[in-house]
């Protein structure tokens, strides 16, 4: 399951624990012979509260991933524009520019094709290389220029040359978790077989292993709880109508 990492986040495990605790509380109330209507009222209130908190926590988590990515982008931009040693920086740029200016077509082609992720080009280096492409273009055949420029653009894209912050583990993690949030919503909770068993739904779990996650709608969870309460009420000779469950 692609979203497995998302399901292990604190806000998600908190919601699952809340549901399982509520299930146990219903059993406790039944064993203590509380009125079915009182149990049902409390169940609706508690489940809707869990659902509402889950919904708000989900949105906050999603925004936190956006904030993390923006922070890393800003941090990278500021670092890229700051020079610890301006003189040394200026000399490095001059040396790099001179090296490129001395290259002929063959040397430039060899340089570009030899670029690797370890080179970690900076923005100013990227711009100087693009400038060299323009300078040497008349000396290339159309096919050679097209192939080399395509290879370079592919290198730039694959290595986030102009956006080095995207290469950090922190950014990759935030981006991954953010993308995962679009595959699920908050009307359902994804749980392992242990949750399904607690909800008396273990026989309907179709995961390959007990560690897999499958979704259960909150309305369906309420129906499971209501059926449990109704069975108890019937055993006590009490009949009552279920209150509909309204999603937050």
XYZ file of N, CA and C in Angstrom:
744
model
N 0.835 -1.190 0.000
C 0.000 0.000 0.000
C 0.878 1.251 0.000
N 0.701 2.090 -0.999
C 1.576 3.246 -1.178
C 1.508 4.235 -0.016
N 0.367 4.269 0.677
C 0.181 5.246 1.748
C 0.586 4.716 3.124
N 1.253 3.581 3.175
C 1.572 2.966 4.466
C 2.272 3.943 5.407
N 3.208 4.738 4.893
C 3.933 5.683 5.736
C 2.998 6.733 6.326
N 1.987 7.120 5.555
C 1.014 8.094 6.036
C 0.200 7.518 7.191
N -0.139 6.242 7.105
C -0.979 5.613 8.120
C -0.270 5.439 9.457
N 1.044 5.610 9.470
C 1.785 5.459 10.725
C 2.061 6.808 11.395
N 1.557 7.893 10.800
C 1.735 9.209 11.396
C 0.903 9.328 12.674
N 1.380 10.093 13.666
C 0.671 10.207 14.954
C -0.810 10.554 14.844
N -1.172 11.495 13.954
C -2.572 11.882 13.869
C -3.447 10.721 13.382
N -2.852 9.848 12.571
C -3.609 8.717 12.031
C -3.757 7.617 13.081
N -2.657 7.301 13.748
C -2.729 6.252 14.777
C -3.606 6.700 15.939
N -3.646 8.022 16.199
C -4.516 8.541 17.257
C -5.985 8.289 16.930
N -6.363 8.493 15.662
C -7.754 8.264 15.260
C -8.116 6.789 15.367
N -7.204 5.918 14.935
C -7.464 4.475 15.018
C -7.609 4.037 16.472
N -6.739 4.544 17.336
C -6.825 4.206 18.761
C -8.140 4.703 19.346
N -8.568 5.901 18.915
C -9.832 6.446 19.414
C -11.007 5.552 19.068
N -11.013 5.010 17.855
C -12.089 4.129 17.417
C -12.074 2.821 18.204
N -10.897 2.263 18.387
C -10.782 1.004 19.124
C -11.146 1.194 20.601
N -10.756 2.326 21.176
C -11.130 2.619 22.564
C -12.638 2.792 22.690
N -13.259 3.438 21.699
C -14.709 3.621 21.718
C -15.411 2.271 21.636
N -14.889 1.379 20.798
C -15.472 0.038 20.683
C -15.444 -0.686 22.029
N -14.328 -0.578 22.713
C -14.197 -1.227 24.028
C -15.118 -0.564 25.055
N -15.289 0.762 24.948
C -16.159 1.485 25.880
C -17.616 1.052 25.704
N -18.014 0.797 24.455
C -19.382 0.331 24.199
C -19.601 -1.019 24.875
N -18.628 -1.912 24.734
C -18.741 -3.221 25.385
C -18.815 -3.084 26.902
N -18.040 -2.151 27.443
C -18.063 -1.922 28.892
C -19.436 -1.419 29.335
N -19.997 -0.464 28.592
C -21.318 0.071 28.924
C -22.398 -0.998 28.838
N -22.271 -1.878 27.843
C -23.237 -2.969 27.705
C -23.126 -3.917 28.899
N -21.911 -4.238 29.270
C -21.705 -5.133 30.415
C -22.204 -4.509 31.711
N -22.242 -3.194 31.770
C -22.731 -2.506 32.971
C -24.227 -2.213 32.880
N -24.845 -2.700 31.794
C -26.300 -2.588 31.599
C -26.776 -1.137 31.540
N -26.006 -0.296 30.843
C -26.473 1.059 30.612
C -27.625 1.038 29.609
N -28.431 2.087 29.613
C -29.541 2.155 28.662
C -29.006 2.197 27.227
N -29.594 1.406 26.332
C -29.141 1.412 24.935
C -29.153 2.797 24.312
N -30.179 3.591 24.625
C -30.254 4.936 24.036
C -29.102 5.809 24.531
N -28.722 5.639 25.799
C -27.598 6.415 26.335
C -26.288 5.986 25.668
N -26.151 4.678 25.466
C -24.931 4.170 24.813
C -24.851 4.702 23.392
N -25.998 4.680 22.717
C -26.011 5.151 21.327
C -25.701 6.640 21.240
N -26.286 7.439 22.110
C -26.021 8.883 22.102
C -24.536 9.160 22.297
N -23.949 8.466 23.266
C -22.527 8.662 23.542
C -21.679 8.184 22.368
N -22.096 7.087 21.744
C -21.356 6.547 20.602
C -21.342 7.526 19.437
N -22.517 8.101 19.121
C -22.599 9.067 18.031
C -21.712 10.277 18.318
N -21.826 10.801 19.547
C -21.040 11.984 19.909
C -19.541 11.712 19.827
N -19.128 10.563 20.372
C -17.706 10.234 20.401
C -17.153 9.968 19.000
N -17.914 9.242 18.190
C -17.437 8.911 16.850
C -17.356 10.157 15.976
N -18.346 11.037 16.101
C -18.296 12.284 15.331
C -17.134 13.163 15.793
N -16.833 13.140 17.091
C -15.700 13.914 17.606
C -14.383 13.364 17.056
N -14.275 12.032 17.021
C -13.069 11.398 16.458
C -12.931 11.762 14.985
N -14.049 11.699 14.277
C -14.053 12.005 12.841
C -13.673 13.462 12.594
N -14.224 14.378 13.415
C -13.939 15.807 13.253
C -12.473 16.111 13.538
N -11.947 15.513 14.605
C -10.539 15.724 14.945
C -9.633 15.145 13.864
N -10.001 13.975 13.383
C -9.236 13.332 12.322
C -9.209 14.214 11.079
N -10.335 14.797 10.740
C -10.440 15.659 9.566
C -9.556 16.899 9.712
N -9.616 17.548 10.879
C -8.810 18.750 11.086
C -7.320 18.414 11.178
N -6.996 17.294 11.829
C -5.590 16.875 11.928
C -5.035 16.516 10.557
N -5.870 15.903 9.742
C -5.462 15.520 8.379
C -5.110 16.765 7.571
N -5.958 17.784 7.651
C -5.716 19.025 6.915
C -4.473 19.740 7.434
N -4.285 19.714 8.759
C -3.112 20.360 9.351
C -1.836 19.630 8.932
N -1.906 18.311 8.896
C -0.749 17.516 8.483
C -0.400 17.812 7.029
N -1.406 17.873 6.190
C -1.191 18.157 4.772
C -0.531 19.525 4.595
N -1.022 20.516 5.334
C -0.447 21.858 5.238
C 0.971 21.887 5.781
N 1.241 21.087 6.808
C 2.592 21.069 7.381
C 3.619 20.570 6.372
N 3.196 19.665 5.482
C 4.119 19.181 4.444
C 4.405 20.287 3.441
N 3.373 21.069 3.127
C 3.557 22.211 2.230
C 4.490 23.224 2.875
N 4.277 23.490 4.170
C 5.119 24.453 4.891
C 6.576 23.991 4.920
N 6.781 22.684 5.109
C 8.141 22.144 5.139
C 8.833 22.339 3.795
N 8.122 22.043 2.712
C 8.709 22.195 1.378
C 9.023 23.656 1.077
N 8.123 24.561 1.485
C 8.357 25.986 1.251
C 9.524 26.492 2.090
N 9.638 25.997 3.321
C 10.743 26.396 4.200
C 12.080 25.983 3.613
N 12.136 24.747 3.096
C 13.377 24.248 2.507
C 13.730 25.025 1.238
N 12.721 25.382 0.474
C 12.952 26.179 -0.734
C 13.519 27.547 -0.366
N 12.908 28.166 0.649
C 13.372 29.490 1.087
C 14.784 29.407 1.653
N 15.027 28.369 2.441
C 16.347 28.177 3.048
C 17.410 28.004 1.971
N 17.072 27.235 0.943
C 18.024 27.004 -0.158
C 18.280 28.299 -0.920
N 17.215 29.033 -1.198
C 17.346 30.281 -1.958
C 18.230 31.277 -1.218
N 17.987 31.384 0.091
C 18.789 32.323 0.887
C 20.255 31.894 0.930
N 20.463 30.575 1.081
C 21.840 30.070 1.135
C 22.533 30.249 -0.208
N 21.777 30.103 -1.289
C 22.349 30.207 -2.629
C 22.747 31.648 -2.955
N 22.072 32.598 -2.270
C 22.350 34.006 -2.525
C 23.339 34.609 -1.527
N 23.721 33.799 -0.535
C 24.636 34.300 0.490
C 26.047 33.742 0.253
N 27.036 34.565 0.396
C 28.421 34.155 0.180
C 29.195 34.296 1.493
N 29.739 33.203 1.946
C 30.546 33.236 3.165
C 31.817 34.048 2.909
N 32.342 33.853 1.718
C 33.563 34.574 1.330
C 33.343 35.132 -0.076
N 32.860 36.376 -0.178
C 32.562 36.969 -1.491
C 33.720 36.923 -2.476
N 34.933 37.162 -1.978
C 36.101 37.164 -2.866
C 36.340 35.783 -3.458
N 36.275 34.775 -2.592
C 36.470 33.402 -3.046
C 35.373 33.000 -4.022
N 34.166 33.437 -3.739
C 33.032 33.122 -4.621
C 33.248 33.742 -5.998
N 33.691 34.966 -6.010
C 33.931 35.669 -7.277
C 35.015 34.960 -8.094
N 36.073 34.521 -7.403
C 37.160 33.823 -8.093
C 36.695 32.476 -8.648
N 35.873 31.777 -7.882
C 35.341 30.494 -8.351
C 34.521 30.683 -9.618
N 33.716 31.742 -9.620
C 32.887 31.998 -10.798
C 33.744 32.374 -12.007
N 34.751 33.181 -11.761
C 35.636 33.579 -12.857
C 36.388 32.380 -13.424
N 36.864 31.504 -12.531
C 37.583 30.299 -12.977
C 36.673 29.404 -13.802
N 35.440 29.232 -13.337
C 34.492 28.363 -14.043
C 34.145 28.943 -15.404
N 33.924 30.253 -15.425
C 33.583 30.916 -16.680
C 34.739 30.834 -17.673
N 35.960 31.024 -17.173
C 37.148 30.937 -18.042
C 37.308 29.532 -18.613
N 37.084 28.524 -17.766
C 37.193 27.134 -18.209
C 36.221 26.858 -19.348
N 35.000 27.351 -19.208
C 33.995 27.140 -20.257
C 34.355 27.908 -21.529
N 34.875 29.116 -21.359
C 35.218 29.943 -22.521
C 36.345 29.330 -23.355
N 37.195 28.558 -22.701
C 38.327 27.932 -23.405
C 37.940 26.620 -24.088
N 36.737 26.153 -23.836
C 36.305 24.877 -24.414
C 35.874 25.047 -25.860
N 36.270 24.076 -26.681
C 35.734 24.020 -28.036
C 34.559 23.041 -28.020
N 34.003 22.757 -29.149
C 32.833 21.885 -29.228
C 33.117 20.517 -28.608
N 34.266 19.946 -28.962
C 34.604 18.604 -28.460
C 34.739 18.605 -26.933
N 35.484 19.605 -26.421
C 35.689 19.680 -24.978
C 34.396 19.928 -24.223
N 33.554 20.800 -24.783
C 32.272 21.102 -24.129
C 31.353 19.888 -24.143
N 31.353 19.182 -25.248
C 30.530 17.983 -25.363
C 30.969 16.934 -24.335
N 32.271 16.762 -24.192
C 32.792 15.799 -23.221
C 32.427 16.220 -21.791
N 32.508 17.519 -21.537
C 32.193 18.037 -20.199
C 30.728 17.788 -19.840
N 29.842 18.148 -20.759
C 28.406 18.001 -20.494
C 28.030 16.531 -20.315
N 28.545 15.669 -21.177
C 28.208 14.244 -21.098
C 28.780 13.570 -19.855
N 29.803 14.195 -19.267
C 30.441 13.602 -18.078
C 29.812 14.098 -16.770
N 28.885 15.030 -16.854
C 28.251 15.553 -15.640
C 27.551 14.432 -14.876
N 27.690 14.461 -13.562
C 27.058 13.446 -12.715
C 26.347 14.136 -11.552
N 25.488 13.420 -10.821
C 24.795 14.012 -9.666
C 25.754 14.597 -8.638
N 26.961 14.036 -8.569
C 27.946 14.519 -7.593
C 28.446 15.925 -7.898
N 28.267 16.383 -9.128
C 28.741 17.719 -9.485
C 27.927 18.819 -8.795
N 26.658 18.547 -8.539
C 25.797 19.475 -7.797
C 25.956 20.914 -8.295
N 25.609 21.118 -9.528
C 25.735 22.440 -10.136
C 24.899 23.478 -9.405
N 25.454 24.653 -9.277
C 24.721 25.771 -8.690
C 24.007 26.531 -9.809
N 23.101 27.418 -9.413
C 22.331 28.154 -10.411
C 23.228 28.933 -11.362
N 24.247 29.597 -10.812
C 25.105 30.408 -11.672
C 25.912 29.542 -12.643
N 26.263 28.322 -12.226
C 26.961 27.409 -13.127
C 26.023 26.950 -14.252
N 24.798 26.673 -13.873
C 23.793 26.280 -14.868
C 23.645 27.370 -15.930
N 23.565 28.627 -15.486
C 23.387 29.738 -16.423
C 24.609 29.910 -17.329
N 25.809 29.700 -16.780
C 27.024 29.813 -17.594
C 27.108 28.703 -18.637
N 26.656 27.510 -18.255
C 26.652 26.395 -19.209
C 25.666 26.684 -20.336
N 24.502 27.225 -19.977
C 23.514 27.581 -21.000
C 24.100 28.655 -21.935
N 24.853 29.576 -21.376
C 25.493 30.627 -22.176
C 26.502 30.017 -23.145
N 27.216 28.993 -22.679
C 28.204 28.321 -23.538
C 27.509 27.555 -24.652
N 26.360 26.979 -24.359
C 25.570 26.318 -25.395
C 25.275 27.306 -26.522
N 24.852 28.510 -26.124
C 24.508 29.531 -27.119
C 25.737 29.961 -27.922
N 26.883 30.075 -27.231
C 28.117 30.495 -27.914
C 28.589 29.478 -28.945
N 28.486 28.200 -28.592
C 29.029 27.152 -29.463
C 27.999 26.586 -30.455
N 26.769 27.032 -30.354
C 25.722 26.463 -31.215
C 26.077 26.503 -32.704
N 26.616 27.607 -33.203
C 26.938 27.647 -34.643
C 27.966 26.601 -35.079
N 28.762 26.099 -34.117
C 29.803 25.137 -34.454
C 29.330 23.688 -34.368
N 28.135 23.492 -33.864
C 27.542 22.151 -33.790
C 26.728 21.869 -35.048
N 26.617 20.603 -35.382
C 25.604 20.240 -36.377
C 24.271 20.300 -35.637
N 23.187 20.437 -36.374
C 21.868 20.534 -35.736
C 21.594 19.315 -34.855
N 21.937 18.138 -35.342
C 21.663 16.921 -34.596
C 22.507 16.841 -33.334
N 23.801 17.197 -33.451
C 24.688 17.154 -32.288
C 24.202 18.123 -31.203
N 23.812 19.310 -31.629
C 23.354 20.317 -30.658
C 22.071 19.859 -29.979
N 21.167 19.322 -30.784
C 19.882 18.871 -30.242
C 20.090 17.741 -29.234
N 20.962 16.801 -29.557
C 21.206 15.663 -28.670
C 21.874 16.103 -27.369
N 22.879 16.985 -27.481
C 23.616 17.424 -26.290
C 22.724 18.288 -25.383
N 21.972 19.194 -25.986
C 21.105 20.061 -25.176
C 20.000 19.251 -24.516
N 19.506 18.215 -25.228
C 18.481 17.348 -24.638
C 19.051 16.564 -23.457
N 20.267 16.061 -23.620
C 20.928 15.334 -22.530
C 21.136 16.230 -21.317
N 21.520 17.482 -21.592
C 21.758 18.415 -20.488
C 20.448 18.756 -19.773
N 19.402 19.008 -20.529
C 18.113 19.334 -19.923
C 17.601 18.164 -19.090
N 17.850 16.957 -19.561
C 17.446 15.762 -18.812
C 18.236 15.674 -17.512
N 19.520 15.969 -17.603
C 20.369 15.972 -16.410
C 19.865 17.004 -15.398
N 19.535 18.174 -15.887
C 19.046 19.258 -15.025
C 17.761 18.843 -14.319
N 16.863 18.218 -15.075
C 15.577 17.815 -14.516
C 15.731 16.688 -13.502
N 16.509 15.676 -13.853
C 16.673 14.515 -12.978
C 17.400 14.855 -11.687
N 18.257 15.856 -11.732
C 19.061 16.202 -10.559
C 18.634 17.514 -9.902
N 17.490 18.044 -10.342
C 16.960 19.276 -9.742
C 18.043 20.356 -9.644
N 18.757 20.532 -10.727
C 19.899 21.455 -10.717
C 19.505 22.855 -10.267
N 18.390 23.350 -10.737
C 17.970 24.703 -10.365
C 17.135 24.717 -9.090
N 16.899 23.534 -8.526
C 16.122 23.421 -7.282
C 16.761 22.343 -6.399
N 17.963 22.608 -5.937
C 18.717 21.605 -5.195
C 18.024 21.168 -3.907
N 17.168 22.015 -3.368
C 16.469 21.652 -2.130
C 15.616 20.400 -2.304
N 15.225 20.112 -3.551
C 14.415 18.926 -3.807
C 15.225 17.635 -3.685
N 16.527 17.763 -3.588
C 17.368 16.573 -3.455
C 17.560 16.159 -1.999
N 17.125 16.994 -1.063
C 17.317 16.671 0.350
C 16.314 15.612 0.793
N 16.716 14.793 1.752
C 15.845 13.736 2.272
C 14.593 14.334 2.908
N 14.764 15.471 3.567
C 13.623 16.107 4.245
C 12.572 16.551 3.238
N 13.024 17.114 2.135
C 12.067 17.558 1.108
C 11.379 16.363 0.455
N 12.169 15.344 0.135
C 11.601 14.155 -0.508
C 10.535 13.504 0.374
N 10.790 13.467 1.677
C 9.824 12.865 2.596
C 8.538 13.684 2.643
N 8.677 15.011 2.760
C 7.500 15.883 2.808
C 6.708 15.797 1.510
N 7.405 15.771 0.396
C 6.747 15.692 -0.910
C 6.003 14.366 -1.049
N 6.621 13.283 -0.566
C 6.004 11.958 -0.637
C 4.739 11.897 0.211
N 4.830 12.386 1.445
C 3.667 12.356 2.342
C 2.553 13.256 1.810
N 2.927 14.406 1.259
C 1.927 15.316 0.704
C 1.183 14.664 -0.454
N 1.914 13.998 -1.322
C 1.277 13.335 -2.471
C 0.354 12.209 -2.015
N 0.717 11.549 -0.918
C -0.099 10.441 -0.414
C -1.452 10.926 0.097
N -1.511 12.161 0.589
C -2.771 12.663 1.142
C -3.864 12.771 0.079
N -3.476 12.864 -1.186
C -4.474 13.002 -2.246
C -5.152 11.677 -2.590
N -4.570 10.582 -2.141
C -5.130 9.264 -2.467
C -6.187 8.811 -1.472
N -6.323 9.536 -0.355
C -7.313 9.152 0.656
C -8.064 10.393 1.107
N -9.194 10.174 1.780
C -9.965 11.284 2.335
C -10.138 11.087 3.822
N -11.122 11.776 4.391
C -11.355 11.656 5.832
C -12.728 11.077 6.161
N -13.433 10.575 5.146
C -14.720 9.912 5.430
C -14.495 8.461 5.817
N -13.263 7.991 5.632
C -12.932 6.605 5.961
C -11.599 6.576 6.698
N -11.396 5.516 7.439
C -10.131 5.297 8.131
C -9.525 4.004 7.600
N -8.225 4.055 7.308
C -7.544 2.858 6.811
C -6.920 2.131 7.996
N -7.287 0.871 8.173
C -6.784 0.140 9.319
C -6.335 -1.267 8.979
N -5.497 -1.818 9.855
C -5.053 -3.197 9.718
C -6.137 -4.142 10.214
N -5.862 -5.423 10.119
C -6.860 -6.433 10.496
C -7.250 -6.317 11.965
N -6.336 -5.861 12.813
C -6.657 -5.718 14.236
C -7.818 -4.758 14.443
N -7.886 -3.695 13.635
C -9.015 -2.762 13.721
C -10.281 -3.426 13.215
N -10.178 -4.139 12.111
C -11.347 -4.820 11.558
C -11.886 -5.862 12.544
N -10.991 -6.552 13.209
C -11.422 -7.546 14.203
C -12.154 -6.870 15.351
N -11.631 -5.733 15.797
C -12.268 -5.008 16.904
C -13.676 -4.555 16.522
N -13.869 -4.311 15.229
C -15.175 -3.849 14.744
C -16.053 -5.018 14.283
N -15.659 -6.228 14.648
C -16.422 -7.441 14.276
C -16.522 -7.586 12.764
N -15.501 -7.150 12.061
C -15.508 -7.188 10.598
C -14.321 -7.988 10.063
N -13.667 -8.744 10.935
C -12.480 -9.476 10.526
C -12.710 -10.438 9.386
N -13.932 -10.982 9.294
C -14.237 -11.942 8.230
C -14.356 -11.260 6.869
N -14.429 -9.934 6.870
C -14.544 -9.182 5.616
C -13.214 -8.558 5.195
N -12.183 -8.778 5.991
C -10.857 -8.229 5.683
C -10.225 -9.052 4.559
N -9.852 -8.399 3.467
C -9.327 -9.132 2.313
C -7.884 -8.746 1.982
N -7.163 -8.238 2.980
C -5.761 -7.925 2.754
C -4.943 -9.198 2.602
N -3.810 -9.083 1.962
C -2.936 -10.247 1.779
C -2.312 -10.690 3.095
N -2.044 -9.718 3.976
C -1.495 -10.030 5.299
C -2.231 -9.189 6.335
N -2.191 -9.563 7.619
C -2.840 -8.766 8.672
C -2.272 -7.360 8.804
N -1.065 -7.144 8.229
C -0.422 -5.836 8.316
C -0.867 -4.879 7.220
N -1.646 -5.365 6.260
C -2.145 -4.504 5.194
C -3.183 -3.538 5.755
N -3.394 -2.438 5.019
C -4.391 -1.447 5.419
C -5.538 -1.436 4.420
N -6.766 -1.436 4.952
C -7.949 -1.341 4.106
C -8.893 -0.293 4.706
N -9.677 0.392 3.859
C -10.516 1.490 4.360
C -11.861 1.032 4.920
N -12.292 1.728 5.963
C -13.630 1.519 6.538
C -14.271 2.895 6.673
N -15.445 3.078 6.107
C -16.148 4.339 6.217
C -16.579 4.586 7.665
N -16.545 5.844 8.101
C -16.982 6.159 9.459
C -18.458 5.805 9.643
N -19.261 6.013 8.608
C -20.673 5.651 8.693
C -20.825 4.144 8.886
N -19.945 3.374 8.268
C -19.988 1.919 8.402
C -19.581 1.503 9.819
N -18.613 2.225 10.377
C -18.195 1.951 11.751
C -19.368 2.184 12.698
N -20.089 3.271 12.465
C -21.260 3.547 13.308
C -22.301 2.440 13.183
N -22.517 1.971 11.960
C -23.501 0.895 11.760
C -23.097 -0.361 12.531
N -21.793 -0.646 12.550
C -21.299 -1.800 13.315
C -21.607 -1.607 14.794
N -21.327 -0.417 15.300
C -21.596 -0.134 16.708
C -23.101 -0.211 17.008
N -23.911 0.331 16.089
C -25.361 0.307 16.310
C -25.887 -1.124 16.367
N -25.395 -1.961 15.461
C -25.842 -3.355 15.470
C -25.484 -4.025 16.790
N -24.344 -3.702 17.328
C -23.930 -4.271 18.606
C -24.864 -3.799 19.730
N -25.195 -2.512 19.687
C -26.092 -1.953 20.711
C -27.499 -2.513 20.551
N -27.947 -2.681 19.304
C -29.302 -3.197 19.062
C -29.445 -4.634 19.554
N -28.418 -5.432 19.324
C -28.455 -6.814 19.822
C -28.589 -6.818 21.341
N -27.838 -5.917 21.980
C -27.935 -5.807 23.438
C -29.334 -5.354 23.841
N -29.884 -4.351 23.137
C -31.208 -3.838 23.478
C -32.272 -4.921 23.319
N -32.173 -5.684 22.237
C -33.129 -6.760 21.994
C -33.073 -7.793 23.117
N -31.867 -8.071 23.586
C -31.722 -9.036 24.686
C -32.359 -8.527 25.968
N -32.532 -7.209 26.043
C -33.154 -6.601 27.212
C -34.635 -6.305 26.978
N -35.125 -6.723 25.805
C -36.523 -6.486 25.474
C -36.820 -5.042 25.135
N -35.830 -4.334 24.635
C -35.991 -2.915 24.301
C -35.839 -2.732 22.796
N -36.770 -1.997 22.191
C -36.689 -1.670 20.775
C -36.537 -0.157 20.612
N -35.689 0.271 19.694
C -35.529 1.701 19.451
C -34.967 1.901 18.061
N -35.154 3.090 17.520
C -34.671 3.403 16.176
C -33.271 4.000 16.240
N -32.483 3.651 15.268
C -31.119 4.178 15.220
C -31.113 5.625 14.760
N -30.243 6.413 15.337
C -30.049 7.771 14.873
C -29.099 7.734 13.679
N -29.398 8.461 12.614
C -28.497 8.433 11.454
C -27.155 9.081 11.808
N -26.112 8.545 11.195
C -24.784 9.093 11.448
C -24.491 10.160 10.401
N -24.186 11.355 10.864
C -23.876 12.449 9.954
C -22.378 12.673 9.925
N -21.808 12.571 8.721
C -20.376 12.848 8.582
C -20.129 14.309 8.872
N -18.981 14.589 9.515
C -18.658 15.976 9.875
C -18.540 16.823 8.626
